XYZ file of C-alpha atoms in Angstrom:
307
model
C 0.000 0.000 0.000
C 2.827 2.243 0.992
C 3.924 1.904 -2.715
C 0.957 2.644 -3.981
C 0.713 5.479 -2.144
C 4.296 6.962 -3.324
C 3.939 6.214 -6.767
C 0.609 8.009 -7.449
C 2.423 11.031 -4.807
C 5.409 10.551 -7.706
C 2.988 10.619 -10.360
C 1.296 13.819 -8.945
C 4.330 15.719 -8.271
C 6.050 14.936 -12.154
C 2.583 16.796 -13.471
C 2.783 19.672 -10.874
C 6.422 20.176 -11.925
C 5.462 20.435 -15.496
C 2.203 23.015 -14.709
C 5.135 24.739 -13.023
C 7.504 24.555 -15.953
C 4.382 26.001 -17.819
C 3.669 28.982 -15.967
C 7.062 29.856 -15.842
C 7.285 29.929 -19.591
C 4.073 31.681 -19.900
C 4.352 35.190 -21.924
C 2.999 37.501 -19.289
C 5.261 35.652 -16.371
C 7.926 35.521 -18.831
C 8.226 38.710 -19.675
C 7.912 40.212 -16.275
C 11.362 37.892 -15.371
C 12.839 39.529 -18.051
C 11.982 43.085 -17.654
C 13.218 42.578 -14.049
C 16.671 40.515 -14.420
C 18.010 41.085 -18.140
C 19.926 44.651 -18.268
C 20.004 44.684 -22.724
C 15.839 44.635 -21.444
C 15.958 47.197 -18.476
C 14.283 50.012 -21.066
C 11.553 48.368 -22.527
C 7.782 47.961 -20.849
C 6.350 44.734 -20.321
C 4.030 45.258 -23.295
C 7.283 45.715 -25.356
C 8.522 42.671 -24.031
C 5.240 40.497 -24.352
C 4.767 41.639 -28.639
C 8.515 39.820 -28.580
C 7.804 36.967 -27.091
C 4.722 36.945 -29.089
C 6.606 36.833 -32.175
C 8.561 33.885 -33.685
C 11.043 35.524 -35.312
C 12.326 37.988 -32.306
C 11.636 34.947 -29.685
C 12.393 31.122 -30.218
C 11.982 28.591 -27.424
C 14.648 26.040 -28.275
C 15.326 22.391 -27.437
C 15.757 22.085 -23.889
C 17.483 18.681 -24.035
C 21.127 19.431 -24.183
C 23.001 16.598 -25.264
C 26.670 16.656 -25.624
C 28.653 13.246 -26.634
C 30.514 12.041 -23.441
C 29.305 14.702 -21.200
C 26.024 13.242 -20.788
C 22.283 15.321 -21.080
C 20.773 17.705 -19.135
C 17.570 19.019 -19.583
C 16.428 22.407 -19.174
C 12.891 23.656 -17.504
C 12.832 26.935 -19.889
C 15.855 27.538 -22.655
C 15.282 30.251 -25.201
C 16.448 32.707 -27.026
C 15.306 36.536 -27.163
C 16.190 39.630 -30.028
C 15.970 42.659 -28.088
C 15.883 46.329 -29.684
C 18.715 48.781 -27.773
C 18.541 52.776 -27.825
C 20.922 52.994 -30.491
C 18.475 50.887 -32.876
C 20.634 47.780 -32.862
C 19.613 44.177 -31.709
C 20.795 42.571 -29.025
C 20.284 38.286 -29.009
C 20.654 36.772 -25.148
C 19.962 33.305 -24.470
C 17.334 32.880 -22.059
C 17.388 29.322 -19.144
C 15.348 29.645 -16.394
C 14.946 26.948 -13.799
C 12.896 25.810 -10.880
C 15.132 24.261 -7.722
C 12.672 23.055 -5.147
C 15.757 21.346 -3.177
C 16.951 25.033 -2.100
C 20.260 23.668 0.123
C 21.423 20.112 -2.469
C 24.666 18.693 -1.752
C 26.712 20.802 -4.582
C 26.299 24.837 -4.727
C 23.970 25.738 -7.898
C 26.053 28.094 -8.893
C 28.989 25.458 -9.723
C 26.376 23.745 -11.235
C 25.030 26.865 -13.060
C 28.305 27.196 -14.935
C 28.294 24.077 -16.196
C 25.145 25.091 -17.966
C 26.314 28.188 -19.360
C 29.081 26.634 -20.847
C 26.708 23.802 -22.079
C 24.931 26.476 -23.759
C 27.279 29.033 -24.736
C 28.696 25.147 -26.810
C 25.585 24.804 -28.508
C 26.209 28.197 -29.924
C 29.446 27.623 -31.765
C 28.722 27.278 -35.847
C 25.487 29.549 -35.509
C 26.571 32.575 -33.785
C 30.376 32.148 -33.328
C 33.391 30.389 -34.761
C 37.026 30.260 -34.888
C 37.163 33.195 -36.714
C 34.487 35.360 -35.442
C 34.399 34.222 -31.463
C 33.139 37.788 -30.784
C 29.784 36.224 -32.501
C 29.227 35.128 -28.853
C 26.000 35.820 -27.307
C 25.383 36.495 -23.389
C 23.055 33.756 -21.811
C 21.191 34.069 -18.236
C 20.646 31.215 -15.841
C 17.930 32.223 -13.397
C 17.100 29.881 -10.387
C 13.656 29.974 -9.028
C 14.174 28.554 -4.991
C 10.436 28.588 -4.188
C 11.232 26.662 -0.650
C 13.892 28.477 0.538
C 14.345 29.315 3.796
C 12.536 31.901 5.382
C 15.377 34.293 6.539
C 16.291 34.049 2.535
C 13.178 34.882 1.505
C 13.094 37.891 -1.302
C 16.462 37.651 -1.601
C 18.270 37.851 -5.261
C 21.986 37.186 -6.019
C 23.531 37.974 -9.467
C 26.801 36.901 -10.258
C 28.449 37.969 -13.638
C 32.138 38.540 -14.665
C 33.693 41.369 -13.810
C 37.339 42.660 -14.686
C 38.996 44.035 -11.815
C 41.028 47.438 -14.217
C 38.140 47.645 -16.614
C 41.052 47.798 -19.361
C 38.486 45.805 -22.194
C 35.509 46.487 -23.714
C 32.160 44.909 -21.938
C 30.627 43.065 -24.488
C 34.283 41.109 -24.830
C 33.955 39.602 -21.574
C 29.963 39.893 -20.307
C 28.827 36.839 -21.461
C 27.120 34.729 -18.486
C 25.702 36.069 -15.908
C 23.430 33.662 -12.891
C 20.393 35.382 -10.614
C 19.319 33.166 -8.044
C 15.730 34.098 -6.842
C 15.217 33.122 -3.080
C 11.338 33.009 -2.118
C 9.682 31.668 1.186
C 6.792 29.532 0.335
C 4.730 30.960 3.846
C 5.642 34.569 2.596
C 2.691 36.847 3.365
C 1.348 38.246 0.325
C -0.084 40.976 1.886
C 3.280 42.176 2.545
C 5.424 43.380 -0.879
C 8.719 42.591 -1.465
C 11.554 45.436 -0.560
C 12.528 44.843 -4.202
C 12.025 42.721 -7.331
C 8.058 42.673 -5.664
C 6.683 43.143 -9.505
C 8.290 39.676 -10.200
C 8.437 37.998 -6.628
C 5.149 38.132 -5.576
C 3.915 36.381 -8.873
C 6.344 33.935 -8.626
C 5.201 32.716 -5.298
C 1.276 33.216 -5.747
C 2.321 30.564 -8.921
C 4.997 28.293 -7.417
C 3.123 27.839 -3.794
C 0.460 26.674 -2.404
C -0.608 28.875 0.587
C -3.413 30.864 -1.155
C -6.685 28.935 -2.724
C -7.467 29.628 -6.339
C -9.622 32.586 -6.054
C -6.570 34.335 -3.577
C -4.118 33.301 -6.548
C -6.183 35.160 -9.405
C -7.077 38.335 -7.194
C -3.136 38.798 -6.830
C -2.272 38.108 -10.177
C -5.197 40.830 -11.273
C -4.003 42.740 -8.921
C -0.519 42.493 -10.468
C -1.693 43.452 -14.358
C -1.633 39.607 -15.468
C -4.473 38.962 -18.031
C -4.559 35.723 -19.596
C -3.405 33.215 -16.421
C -6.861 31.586 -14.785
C -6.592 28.335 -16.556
C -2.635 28.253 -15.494
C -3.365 29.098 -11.705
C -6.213 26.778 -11.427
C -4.571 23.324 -12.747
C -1.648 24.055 -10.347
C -4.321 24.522 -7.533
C -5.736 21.676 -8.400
C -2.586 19.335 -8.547
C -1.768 20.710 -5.820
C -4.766 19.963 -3.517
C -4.716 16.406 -4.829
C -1.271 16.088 -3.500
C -2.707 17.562 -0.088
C -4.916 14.726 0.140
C -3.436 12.030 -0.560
C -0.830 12.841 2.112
C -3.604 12.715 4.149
C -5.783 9.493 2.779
C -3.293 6.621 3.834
C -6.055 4.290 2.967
C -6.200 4.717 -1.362
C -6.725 1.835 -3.050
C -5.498 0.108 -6.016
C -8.803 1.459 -8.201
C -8.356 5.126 -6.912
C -4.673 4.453 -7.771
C -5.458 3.052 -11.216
C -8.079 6.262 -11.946
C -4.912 8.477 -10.837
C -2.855 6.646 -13.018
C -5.402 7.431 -15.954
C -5.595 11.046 -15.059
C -2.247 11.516 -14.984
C -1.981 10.658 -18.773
C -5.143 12.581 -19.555
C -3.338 16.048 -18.458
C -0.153 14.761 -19.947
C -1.938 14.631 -22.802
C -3.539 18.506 -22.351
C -0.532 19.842 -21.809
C 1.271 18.780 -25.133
C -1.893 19.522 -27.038
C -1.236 23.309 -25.206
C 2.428 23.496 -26.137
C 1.393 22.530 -29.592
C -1.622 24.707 -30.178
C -0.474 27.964 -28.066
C 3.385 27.760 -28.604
C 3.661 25.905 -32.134
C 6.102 22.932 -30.517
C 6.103 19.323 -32.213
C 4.913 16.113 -30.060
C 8.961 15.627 -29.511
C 9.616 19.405 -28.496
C 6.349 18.963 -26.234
C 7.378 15.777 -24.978
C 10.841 17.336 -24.019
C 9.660 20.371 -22.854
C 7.511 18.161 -20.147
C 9.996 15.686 -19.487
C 7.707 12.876 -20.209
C 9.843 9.306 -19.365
C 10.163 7.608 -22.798
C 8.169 4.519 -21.743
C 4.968 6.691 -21.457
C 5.685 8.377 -24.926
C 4.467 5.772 -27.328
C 1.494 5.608 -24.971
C 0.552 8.707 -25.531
C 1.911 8.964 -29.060
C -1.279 7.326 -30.411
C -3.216 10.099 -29.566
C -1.608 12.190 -31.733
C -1.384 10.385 -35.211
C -3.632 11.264 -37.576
């Protein structure tokens, strides 16, 4: 029974993750993160920033499985890539990986761990924006960690770490090329109570990422903060997340509740691609990527996407 119990938890917890991944990605959430923590974005408004994202050809979400022959895969919760217009009419491209770390303290520092994803990524740029004769081609990338569950006395905290040259001798743009944010937030943090900085972005990100507030607290706030187009986000994440609530409570589910789980599980796998397809224009194996889906539930759910 105990099994039972943990794998249907398991189950429950992959699809929360991926609502998570979701919102995260989500234009209006998106673009608020940006605004806030990219400096080539500092200028523009958030409406600015949305029309970008809006458009394929200034905003690309790219493969977020980064494989690199004998260095293993690591998959990304958000990797992109954004054009973004400067005051002196130019375009600046920065590559764009946000992710969600609900272990806030792991056994490694995430910032160690953070380089080894810029330099993953700032890789998978040679031959398309730099080469051995053009390495200035380089574009910057961001890493932004989202700790939702970190601990209190950390909570609205940010730390940036970037490069920095200690006689300023070069040019910026030769060396500026990764910089890391790590976004602290207390899941018990009062909402009622705004952040001392960053609050247009950190209150957002915890009405999303936790689970203090019911539904109807969750849209108020985001109202409240100018978001739009969100209800249907906010309320499947409620919804996981209540489900998790009780079964922590309900040591007594059966095999048949188990089994309907089970089947509901698949069923919102199966929304969610459909969304990524319809709203974002990704293929079944982008989707199934993007989501993290475990390759012996793909052909599964394959079938319900052939013509």
């Amino acid at each position: 029974m105990d099994t039972i119990i943990k794998d249907t938890l398991s189950q429950h917890k992959i699809m929360l993750d991926q609502n998570c991944k979701l919102m995260i990605s989500h234009e209006e959430m998106l673009s608020r993160i940006i605004k806030e923590f990219v400096e080539e974005a500092k200028y523009l408004s958030i409406e600015e920033i949305i029309k970008i994202v809006q458009d394929e050809h200034r905003f690309q979400r790219l493969n977020n499985e980064n494989s690199i022959p004998g260095y293993g895969t690591v998959r990304f919760d958000f990797f992109g890539c954004i054009d973004l217009p400067q005051l002196d009419h130019t375009i600046k491209r920065i590559y764009l990986n946000v992710e969600i770390q609900n272990d806030a303290y792991p056994k490694y520092s995430l910032i160690t761990r953070g380089d080894a994803y810029l330099s993953r990524i700032q890789t998978t740029q040679w031959g398309k924006e730099y080469n051995d004769q053009n390495y200035d081609g380089m574009k910057k990338v961001y890493l932004i960690w989202i700790l939702p569950q970190a601990a209190k006395k950390r909570d609205g905290q940010v730390s940036i770490c970037k490069t920095d040259e200690k006689k300023h001798l070069e040019k910026l743009e030769s060396y500026d090329k990764r910089e890391q944010i790590v976004i602290y937030l207390d899941k018990e943090h009062d909402t009622n109570k705004k952040y001392q900085e960053y609050d247009e972005v950190l209150t957002p990100l915890v009405v999303f990422l936790n689970n203090i507030l019911d539904y109807q607290g969750k849209i108020r706030i985001m109202k409240e903060y100018g978001f739009k187009e969100i209800e249907r986000e906010v309320r499947e994440v409620c919804d996981y997340a209540n489900i998790l609530e009780k079964e922590y409570l309900n040591k007594g589910i059966g095999i048949g509740v188990e089994k309907g789980i089970e089947q509901g599980t698949q069923n919102e796998r199966i929304k969610n691609i459909r969304k990524l397809m319809i709203k974002l224009k990704m293929s079944f194996k982008e989707a199934i990527q993007f989501l993290d889906i475990p390759e012996d539930e793909v052909k599964e759910i394959e079938k319900y996407f052939k013509l």
